């Protein structure tokens, strides 16, 4: 018997709309009421993995970045099929999204984190980690 993810997807959609970041930044091209009223569908992608439980956040961010209200058949998330290349792509995207989240103007901890990064860089230069 295959697990029905509908209840999980509906709960995630609810959390998505409660998120302060989403309320502050209009990241979606569709009106929020259209998204809020949409029913979630679990899709099967060629590049999906069954055993990767670490990168789902990166995958969700990539989906939000690359989906522009087009059909699944025309949608290209840019994920390679090759495992090694996919792993390198996920590592790159994880760094990209971390930088975007940390340096975002809506991040209330931005200045402190940036100052800590500068201090960490100075400590690394003298061989102290």
XYZ file of N, CA and C in Angstrom:
387
model
N 0.833 -1.172 0.000
C 0.000 0.000 0.000
C 0.884 1.245 0.000
N 0.595 2.173 -0.874
C 1.375 3.392 -1.000
C 0.795 4.468 -0.080
N 1.676 5.201 0.631
C 1.252 6.254 1.555
C 0.684 7.438 0.775
N -0.432 7.973 1.235
C -1.050 9.142 0.617
C -0.528 10.389 1.317
N 0.219 11.205 0.586
C 0.863 12.385 1.149
C -0.047 13.613 1.198
N -1.303 13.474 0.822
C -2.190 14.634 0.735
C -2.266 15.392 2.057
N -2.424 14.683 3.173
C -2.536 15.366 4.462
C -1.235 16.095 4.808
N -0.107 15.504 4.470
C 1.189 16.142 4.715
C 1.323 17.396 3.862
N 0.952 17.308 2.595
C 1.055 18.452 1.696
C 0.135 19.589 2.130
N -1.062 19.272 2.579
C -1.975 20.305 3.055
C -1.432 20.995 4.303
N -0.837 20.231 5.197
C -0.243 20.812 6.409
C 0.927 21.720 6.034
N 1.757 21.272 5.104
C 2.893 22.088 4.674
C 2.417 23.381 4.025
N 1.364 23.304 3.250
C 0.823 24.508 2.616
C 0.356 25.491 3.685
N -0.263 24.990 4.731
C -0.701 25.841 5.827
C 0.468 26.524 6.520
N 1.545 25.788 6.772
C 2.734 26.368 7.396
C 3.351 27.418 6.486
N 3.344 27.161 5.192
C 3.902 28.083 4.205
C 3.229 29.452 4.308
N 1.918 29.483 4.441
C 1.200 30.749 4.486
C 1.261 31.418 5.854
N 1.674 30.685 6.893
C 1.866 31.290 8.206
C 3.255 31.901 8.339
N 4.161 31.585 7.431
C 5.556 32.019 7.494
C 5.660 33.539 7.327
N 6.360 34.198 8.243
C 6.534 35.656 8.181
C 7.302 36.068 6.936
N 8.270 35.252 6.520
C 9.064 35.592 5.337
C 8.176 35.673 4.108
N 7.257 34.736 3.968
C 6.356 34.730 2.817
C 5.438 35.951 2.868
N 5.006 36.331 4.071
C 4.148 37.501 4.200
C 4.891 38.777 3.823
N 6.200 38.833 4.094
C 6.998 40.040 3.823
C 7.418 40.150 2.362
N 7.722 39.044 1.745
C 8.265 39.051 0.390
C 7.283 38.364 -0.552
N 6.917 39.017 -1.626
C 6.000 38.421 -2.606
C 6.830 37.616 -3.595
N 7.061 36.323 -3.254
C 7.929 35.476 -4.051
C 7.178 34.799 -5.189
N 5.890 34.764 -5.127
C 5.119 33.990 -6.091
C 4.605 34.867 -7.225
N 4.496 34.286 -8.398
C 3.940 35.017 -9.536
C 2.420 34.940 -9.558
N 1.855 33.979 -8.852
C 0.393 33.842 -8.815
C -0.147 34.623 -7.613
N -1.356 35.135 -7.707
C -1.955 35.799 -6.545
C -2.024 34.836 -5.365
N -1.790 35.339 -4.155
C -1.724 34.463 -2.986
C -3.019 33.692 -2.761
N -4.179 34.271 -3.096
C -5.432 33.539 -2.901
C -5.511 32.335 -3.836
N -4.953 32.477 -5.037
C -4.952 31.347 -5.983
C -4.115 30.201 -5.429
N -2.974 30.526 -4.858
C -2.106 29.498 -4.292
C -2.735 28.920 -3.033
N -3.277 29.793 -2.201
C -3.873 29.347 -0.941
C -5.041 28.391 -1.170
N -5.794 28.591 -2.243
C -6.952 27.747 -2.542
C -6.620 26.531 -3.399
N -5.409 26.437 -3.906
C -5.015 25.317 -4.769
C -4.885 24.033 -3.953
N -5.244 22.921 -4.559
C -5.059 21.622 -3.925
C -3.684 21.084 -4.299
N -2.912 20.608 -3.316
C -1.575 20.091 -3.628
C -1.642 18.747 -4.335
N -0.674 18.497 -5.187
C -0.542 17.229 -5.898
C 0.894 16.758 -5.756
N 1.068 15.496 -5.423
C 2.410 14.919 -5.341
C 2.771 14.413 -6.731
N 3.896 14.898 -7.244
C 4.315 14.556 -8.595
C 5.514 13.624 -8.568
N 5.651 12.833 -9.613
C 6.833 11.987 -9.782
C 7.727 12.629 -10.825
N 8.978 12.873 -10.435
C 9.951 13.484 -11.328
C 11.009 12.460 -11.711
N 11.582 12.616 -12.900
C 12.631 11.700 -13.344
C 13.830 11.712 -12.405
N 14.154 12.857 -11.869
C 15.358 13.024 -11.065
C 15.168 12.695 -9.588
N 13.961 12.302 -9.169
C 13.697 12.093 -7.739
C 14.543 10.954 -7.166
N 14.755 11.026 -5.860
C 15.461 9.964 -5.150
C 14.560 9.471 -4.027
N 14.709 8.220 -3.677
C 13.895 7.651 -2.608
C 14.618 7.646 -1.264
N 15.936 7.850 -1.274
C 16.695 7.699 -0.037
C 17.388 8.984 0.418
N 17.127 10.111 -0.203
C 17.755 11.371 0.183
C 16.797 12.137 1.091
N 17.082 12.099 2.390
C 16.228 12.799 3.346
C 16.856 14.091 3.839
N 17.982 14.490 3.255
C 18.706 15.680 3.716
C 18.434 16.921 2.870
N 18.076 16.770 1.623
C 18.061 17.894 0.691
C 16.675 18.391 0.312
N 15.636 17.968 1.013
C 14.282 18.347 0.600
C 14.072 19.855 0.661
N 14.701 20.550 1.600
C 14.565 22.004 1.672
C 15.153 22.688 0.454
N 16.303 22.193 -0.002
C 16.947 22.738 -1.197
C 16.080 22.470 -2.417
N 15.507 21.296 -2.487
C 14.638 20.940 -3.613
C 13.399 21.840 -3.635
N 12.803 22.085 -2.479
C 11.633 22.970 -2.415
C 12.003 24.380 -2.859
N 13.144 24.880 -2.403
C 13.591 26.217 -2.808
C 13.801 26.274 -4.324
N 14.396 25.223 -4.882
C 14.626 25.194 -6.335
C 13.297 25.177 -7.092
N 12.340 24.439 -6.571
C 11.027 24.398 -7.219
C 10.380 25.775 -7.204
N 10.467 26.474 -6.071
C 9.878 27.811 -5.998
C 10.603 28.778 -6.939
N 11.882 28.536 -7.144
C 12.675 29.405 -8.013
C 12.410 29.160 -9.494
N 12.098 27.931 -9.873
C 12.031 27.588 -11.297
C 10.629 27.371 -11.854
N 9.631 27.242 -11.001
C 8.280 26.982 -11.516
C 7.564 28.294 -11.767
N 7.084 28.486 -12.962
C 6.413 29.722 -13.354
C 5.042 29.435 -13.943
N 4.221 28.697 -13.199
C 2.847 28.398 -13.605
C 2.783 27.736 -14.981
N 3.663 26.801 -15.213
C 3.669 26.053 -16.476
C 3.323 24.596 -16.171
N 3.059 23.850 -17.214
C 2.727 22.443 -17.014
C 3.970 21.669 -16.587
N 3.754 20.571 -15.905
C 4.853 19.750 -15.425
C 5.708 19.253 -16.591
N 5.064 18.952 -17.715
C 5.805 18.440 -18.881
C 6.795 19.470 -19.419
N 6.496 20.752 -19.293
C 7.375 21.812 -19.808
C 8.331 22.351 -18.747
N 8.117 21.966 -17.510
C 8.895 22.513 -16.394
C 10.259 21.861 -16.307
N 11.298 22.680 -16.240
C 12.663 22.182 -16.078
C 13.252 22.792 -14.813
N 13.408 21.982 -13.784
C 13.961 22.468 -12.525
C 15.477 22.575 -12.587
N 16.071 21.990 -13.610
C 17.521 22.047 -13.753
C 18.259 20.958 -13.001
N 17.543 20.046 -12.353
C 18.217 18.961 -11.644
C 18.689 17.899 -12.628
N 19.961 17.557 -12.575
C 20.479 16.500 -13.466
C 20.018 15.113 -13.012
N 20.050 14.167 -13.919
C 19.663 12.792 -13.601
C 20.822 12.012 -12.980
N 22.041 12.346 -13.354
C 23.231 11.658 -12.857
C 23.419 11.959 -11.365
N 23.620 10.921 -10.556
C 23.710 11.070 -9.098
C 24.842 12.013 -8.673
N 26.026 11.843 -9.229
C 27.176 12.661 -8.842
C 26.960 14.127 -9.212
N 26.461 14.366 -10.400
C 26.193 15.732 -10.840
C 25.068 16.344 -10.018
N 24.062 15.547 -9.697
C 22.944 16.031 -8.886
C 23.431 16.431 -7.497
N 24.318 15.631 -6.921
C 24.862 15.931 -5.594
C 25.638 17.248 -5.616
N 26.434 17.464 -6.654
C 27.189 18.719 -6.791
C 26.232 19.896 -6.976
N 25.173 19.700 -7.736
C 24.165 20.734 -7.957
C 23.478 21.098 -6.639
N 23.118 20.108 -5.835
C 22.472 20.360 -4.550
C 23.402 21.120 -3.600
N 24.685 20.779 -3.604
C 25.660 21.486 -2.769
C 25.747 22.952 -3.182
N 25.823 23.200 -4.480
C 25.871 24.574 -5.000
C 24.613 25.353 -4.607
N 23.442 24.735 -4.795
C 22.187 25.413 -4.479
C 22.050 25.684 -2.984
N 22.521 24.754 -2.142
C 22.457 24.947 -0.692
C 23.243 26.209 -0.306
N 24.430 26.381 -0.875
C 25.237 27.570 -0.598
C 24.549 28.827 -1.128
N 24.026 28.749 -2.326
C 23.347 29.895 -2.942
C 22.174 30.360 -2.087
N 21.333 29.432 -1.655
C 20.151 29.789 -0.878
C 20.532 30.276 0.522
N 21.578 29.704 1.107
C 22.031 30.171 2.423
C 22.464 31.633 2.341
N 23.230 31.967 1.315
C 23.668 33.356 1.135
C 22.467 34.271 0.927
N 21.517 33.855 0.099
C 20.337 34.680 -0.157
C 19.512 34.909 1.106
N 19.340 33.870 1.913
C 18.562 34.000 3.148
C 19.290 34.859 4.188
N 20.587 34.643 4.318
C 21.360 35.399 5.307
C 21.444 36.879 4.947
N 21.633 37.190 3.675
C 21.831 38.587 3.270
C 20.529 39.309 2.911
N 19.399 38.631 3.017
C 18.113 39.247 2.702
C 17.825 40.418 3.645
N 17.275 41.474 3.113
C 16.940 42.652 3.921
C 15.852 42.360 4.959
N 15.049 41.330 4.749
C 14.014 40.984 5.728
C 14.544 40.095 6.860
N 15.802 39.675 6.774
C 16.410 38.872 7.829
C 16.824 39.800 8.975
N 16.125 39.726 10.101
C 16.399 40.652 11.200
C 17.728 40.361 11.897
N 18.356 39.226 11.626
C 19.654 38.876 12.210
C 20.808 39.095 11.223
N 20.499 39.673 10.091
C 21.471 39.827 8.998
C 22.768 40.507 9.439
N 22.682 41.664 10.062
C 23.881 42.431 10.437
C 24.760 41.647 11.408
N 24.131 41.013 12.403
C 24.903 40.232 13.372
C 25.608 39.057 12.707
N 24.897 38.350 11.853
C 25.484 37.188 11.179
C 26.621 37.622 10.253
N 26.419 38.718 9.532
C 27.462 39.213 8.635
C 28.710 39.618 9.431
N 28.523 40.260 10.590
C 29.653 40.649 11.439
C 30.383 39.405 11.960
N 29.629 38.386 12.365
C 30.235 37.138 12.827
C 31.014 36.459 11.706
N 30.499 36.526 10.479
C 31.187 35.929 9.333
C 32.521 36.631 9.084
N 32.532 37.957 9.196
C 33.773 38.714 9.020
C 34.785 38.317 10.093
N 34.324 38.221 11.331
C 35.224 37.824 12.429
C 35.738 36.406 12.224
N 34.874 35.520 11.800
C 35.283 34.134 11.530
C 36.341 34.104 10.420
N 36.136 34.916 9.384
C 37.113 34.996 8.299
C 38.462 35.478 8.781
N 38.473 36.459 9.675
C 39.735 36.967 10.231
C 40.436 35.888 11.046
N 39.658 35.134 11.854
C 40.230 34.081 12.671
C 40.793 32.971 11.791
N 40.118 32.659 10.693
C 40.583 31.614 9.783
C 41.884 32.007 9.107
N 42.046 33.306 8.816
C 43.260 33.792 8.136
C 44.501 33.598 9.005
N 44.350 33.670 10.331
C 45.516 33.516 11.209
C 45.667 32.079 11.705
N 44.859 31.186 11.180
C 44.970 29.765 11.521
C 44.216 29.356 12.766
N 43.289 30.182 13.199
C 42.495 29.886 14.396
C 41.053 29.692 13.965
N 40.492 28.531 14.203
C 39.106 28.277 13.793
C 38.173 28.303 14.943
